[in-house]
XYZ file of C-alpha atoms in Angstrom:
249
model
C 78.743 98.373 100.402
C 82.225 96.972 100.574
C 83.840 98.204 103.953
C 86.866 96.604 106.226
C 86.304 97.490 110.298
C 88.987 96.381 112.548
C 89.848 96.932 116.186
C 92.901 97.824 118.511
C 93.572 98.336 122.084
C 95.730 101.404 122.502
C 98.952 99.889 124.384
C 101.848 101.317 126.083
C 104.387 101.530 123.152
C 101.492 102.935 120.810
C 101.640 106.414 122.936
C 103.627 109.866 122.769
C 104.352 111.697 125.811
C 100.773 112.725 126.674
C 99.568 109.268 126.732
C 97.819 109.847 122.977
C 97.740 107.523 120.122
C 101.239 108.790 118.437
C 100.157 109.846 114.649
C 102.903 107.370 113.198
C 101.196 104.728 114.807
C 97.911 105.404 114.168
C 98.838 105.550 110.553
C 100.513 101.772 111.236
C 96.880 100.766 111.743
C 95.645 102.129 108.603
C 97.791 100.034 107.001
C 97.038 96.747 109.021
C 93.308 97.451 108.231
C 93.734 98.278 104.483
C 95.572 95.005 104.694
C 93.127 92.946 105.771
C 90.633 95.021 103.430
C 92.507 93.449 100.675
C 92.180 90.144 102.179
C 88.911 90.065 102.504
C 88.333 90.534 98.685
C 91.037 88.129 98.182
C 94.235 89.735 97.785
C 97.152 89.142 99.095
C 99.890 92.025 99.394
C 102.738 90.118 99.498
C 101.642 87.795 96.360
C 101.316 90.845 94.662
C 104.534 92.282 95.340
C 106.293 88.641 94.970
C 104.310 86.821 92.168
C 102.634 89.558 90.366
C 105.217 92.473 90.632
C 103.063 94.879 91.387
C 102.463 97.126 94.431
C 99.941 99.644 95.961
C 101.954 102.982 97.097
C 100.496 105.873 99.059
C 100.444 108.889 97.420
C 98.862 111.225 99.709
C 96.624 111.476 102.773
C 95.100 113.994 105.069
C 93.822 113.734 108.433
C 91.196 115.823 110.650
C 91.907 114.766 114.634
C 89.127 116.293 116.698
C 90.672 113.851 119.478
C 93.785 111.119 119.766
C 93.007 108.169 121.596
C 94.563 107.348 124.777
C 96.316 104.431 126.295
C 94.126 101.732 126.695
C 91.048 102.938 125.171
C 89.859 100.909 122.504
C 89.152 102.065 118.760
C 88.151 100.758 115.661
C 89.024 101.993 112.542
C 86.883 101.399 109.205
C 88.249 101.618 105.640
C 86.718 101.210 102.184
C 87.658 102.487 98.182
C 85.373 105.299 97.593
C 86.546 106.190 93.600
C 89.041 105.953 91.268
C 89.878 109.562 90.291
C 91.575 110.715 88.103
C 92.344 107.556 86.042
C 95.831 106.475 88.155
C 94.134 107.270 91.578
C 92.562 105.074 93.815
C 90.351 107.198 96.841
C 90.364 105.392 100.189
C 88.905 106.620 103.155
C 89.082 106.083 107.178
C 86.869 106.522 109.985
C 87.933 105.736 113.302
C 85.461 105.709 116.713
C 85.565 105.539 119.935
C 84.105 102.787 122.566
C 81.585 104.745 122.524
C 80.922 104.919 118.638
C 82.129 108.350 118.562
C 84.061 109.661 115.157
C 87.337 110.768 116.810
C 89.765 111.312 113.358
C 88.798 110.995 109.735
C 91.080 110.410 106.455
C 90.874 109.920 102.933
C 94.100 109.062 101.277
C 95.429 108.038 97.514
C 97.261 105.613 96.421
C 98.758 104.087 93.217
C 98.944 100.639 91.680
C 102.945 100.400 90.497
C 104.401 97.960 88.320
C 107.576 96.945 90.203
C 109.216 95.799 86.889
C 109.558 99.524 85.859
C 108.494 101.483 88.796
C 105.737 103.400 87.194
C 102.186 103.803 88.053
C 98.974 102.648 85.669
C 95.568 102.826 85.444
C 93.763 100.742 87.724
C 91.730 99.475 84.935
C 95.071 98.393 82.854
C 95.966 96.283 86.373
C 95.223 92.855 87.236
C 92.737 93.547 90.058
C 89.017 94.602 90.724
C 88.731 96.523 93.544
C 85.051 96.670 95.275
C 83.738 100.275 95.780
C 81.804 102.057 98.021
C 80.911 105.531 96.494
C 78.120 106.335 98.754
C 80.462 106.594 101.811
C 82.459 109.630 102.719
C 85.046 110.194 105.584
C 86.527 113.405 104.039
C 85.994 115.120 100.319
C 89.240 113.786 98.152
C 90.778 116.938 96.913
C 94.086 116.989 98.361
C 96.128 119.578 96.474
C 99.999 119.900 96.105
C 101.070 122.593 98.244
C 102.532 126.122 96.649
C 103.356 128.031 100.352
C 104.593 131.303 99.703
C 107.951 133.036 101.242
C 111.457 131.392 102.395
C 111.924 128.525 104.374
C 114.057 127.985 106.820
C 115.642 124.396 107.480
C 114.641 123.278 110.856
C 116.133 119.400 111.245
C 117.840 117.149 109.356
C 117.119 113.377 109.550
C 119.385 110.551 107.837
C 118.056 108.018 106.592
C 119.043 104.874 108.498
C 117.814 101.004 108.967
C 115.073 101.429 111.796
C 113.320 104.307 108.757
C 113.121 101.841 106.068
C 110.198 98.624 104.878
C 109.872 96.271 102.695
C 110.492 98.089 99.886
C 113.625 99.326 101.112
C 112.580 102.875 101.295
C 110.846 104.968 103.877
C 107.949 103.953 104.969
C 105.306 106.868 104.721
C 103.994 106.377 108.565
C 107.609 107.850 109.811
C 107.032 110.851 107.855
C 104.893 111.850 110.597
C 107.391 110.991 113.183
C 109.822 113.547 111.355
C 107.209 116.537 111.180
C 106.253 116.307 114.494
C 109.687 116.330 115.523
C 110.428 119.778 113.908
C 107.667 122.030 115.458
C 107.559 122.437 119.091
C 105.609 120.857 121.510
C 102.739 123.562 122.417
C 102.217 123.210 118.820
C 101.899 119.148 118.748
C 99.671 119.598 121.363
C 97.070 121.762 119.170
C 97.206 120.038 115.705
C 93.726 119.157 114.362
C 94.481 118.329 110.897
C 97.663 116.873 108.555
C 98.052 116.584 105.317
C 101.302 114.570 103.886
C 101.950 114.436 100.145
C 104.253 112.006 99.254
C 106.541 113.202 95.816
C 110.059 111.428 95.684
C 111.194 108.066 97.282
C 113.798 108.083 100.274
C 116.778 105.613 100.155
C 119.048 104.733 102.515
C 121.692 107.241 104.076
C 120.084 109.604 102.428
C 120.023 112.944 103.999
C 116.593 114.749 103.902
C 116.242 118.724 105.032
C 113.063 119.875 106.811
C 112.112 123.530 106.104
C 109.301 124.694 107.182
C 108.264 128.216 105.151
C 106.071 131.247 107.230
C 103.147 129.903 109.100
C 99.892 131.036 108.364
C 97.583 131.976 111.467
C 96.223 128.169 111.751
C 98.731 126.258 109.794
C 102.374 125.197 109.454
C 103.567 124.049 105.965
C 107.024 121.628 105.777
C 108.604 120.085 103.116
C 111.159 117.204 103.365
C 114.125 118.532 100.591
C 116.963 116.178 99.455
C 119.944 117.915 101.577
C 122.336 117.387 98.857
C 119.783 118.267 95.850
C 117.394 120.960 97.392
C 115.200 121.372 94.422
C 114.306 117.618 94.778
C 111.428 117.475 97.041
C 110.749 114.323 98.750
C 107.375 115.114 100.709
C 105.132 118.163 101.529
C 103.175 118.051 104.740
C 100.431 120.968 106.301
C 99.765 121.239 109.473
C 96.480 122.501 111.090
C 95.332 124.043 114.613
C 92.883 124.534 116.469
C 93.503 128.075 117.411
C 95.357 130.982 115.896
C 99.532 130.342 115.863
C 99.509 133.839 116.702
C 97.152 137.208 117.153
């Protein structure tokens, strides 16, 4: 059983408003920990991205929150490849607990191994790394499904792209994704979410201009997609959002 644990202290400039973990920053330290899951079998990122030309992208993930940390409570946050499925797909999960050992959010999440020379994903097993597995482990089952919601959106922000949005790869980086959902419901509504789902479909470059729309709610669940402002029918992310009591009666 292959597994990466890791702990943080939640500080000051890790919090919203309410004093909770902010999602966007708890998502920072899935990334930290898959980083030093990858070190720990002997892989470094960066060499990969530098020497071998290859990278590992996020593709989707979804999160169930029964409760967001708060500042200055401590966490830990475990991580491990559960499956390869299908072929291109690489499952990894996320657990993270409480001081007191308590499961407080779970994810799973998929990613893709990219070949930077031509930008297009390939079978793990065509790739130049074994990954360690750990199949008998399960944060959350790994169907995460493209989203079809049904009636007209309506556009409710508009962010452009600028410097403090993009990483490494000089694109977004998928944590601020949350950042920009959260920022176009309102805040009775931030307060209830319980679960969040972001697919990730099309790249976002710099100064580009991405429209939010979010399309009718469902009784426990708000559905947004991030739409190239210029080219609406490109669509750069989806994202569902879940609550813990009915949006309406």
């Amino acid at each position: 059983m292959i597994t990466e644990s890791k702990k943080f202290t939640i500080g000051l400039f890790d919090c919203d408003l309410y004093k909770r973990l902010r999602v966007s920053r708890l998502c920072e330290f899935f990334q930290e920990t898959s980083l030093a899951h990858l070190r720990d079998q002997g892989f470094d990122y960066f060499a990969m991205i530098d020497k071998d030309k290859f990278t590992l992208v996020l593709s989707r993930i979804k999160l169930r929150i029964s409760k967001l940390p708060f500042w200055g409570e401590d966490i830990t946050i475990s991580t491990w490849l559960k499956s390869y499925n299908p072929e291109k797909v690489a499952w990894c999960d996320f657990d993270v607990r409480d001081s007191q050992g308590n499961s407080v959010v779970q994810a799973t999440s998929s990613w893709l191994l990219v070949n930077l020379e031509d930008g297009k994903a390939i079978p793990f097993a065509k790739g130049p790394y074994r990954f360690d597995l750990t199949p008998e482990l399960s944060a959350l089952p790994e169907t995460i499904d493209l989203l079809e919601p049904p009636g007209m959106p309506r556009t409710v922000l508009v962010k452009d792209v600028k410097y403090s949005d993009l990483d490494l790869n000089n694109h977004v980086n998928n944590c601020r994704y949350s950042d920009w959902v959260l920022d176009a419901i309102s805040m009775e509504e931030i307060k209830r979410i319980r679960s969040i789902q972001l697919n990730y479909m099309q790249q976002v470059e710099y100064n580009t201009k991405v429209a939010l729309v979010r399309f009718p709610e469902s009784r426990h669940h708000i559905v947004i997609f991030g739409v190239n402002e210029e080219h609406p029918e490109l669509v750069h992310f989806q994202a569902r959002l879940g609550f813990d009591k009915p949006l309406f009666t």
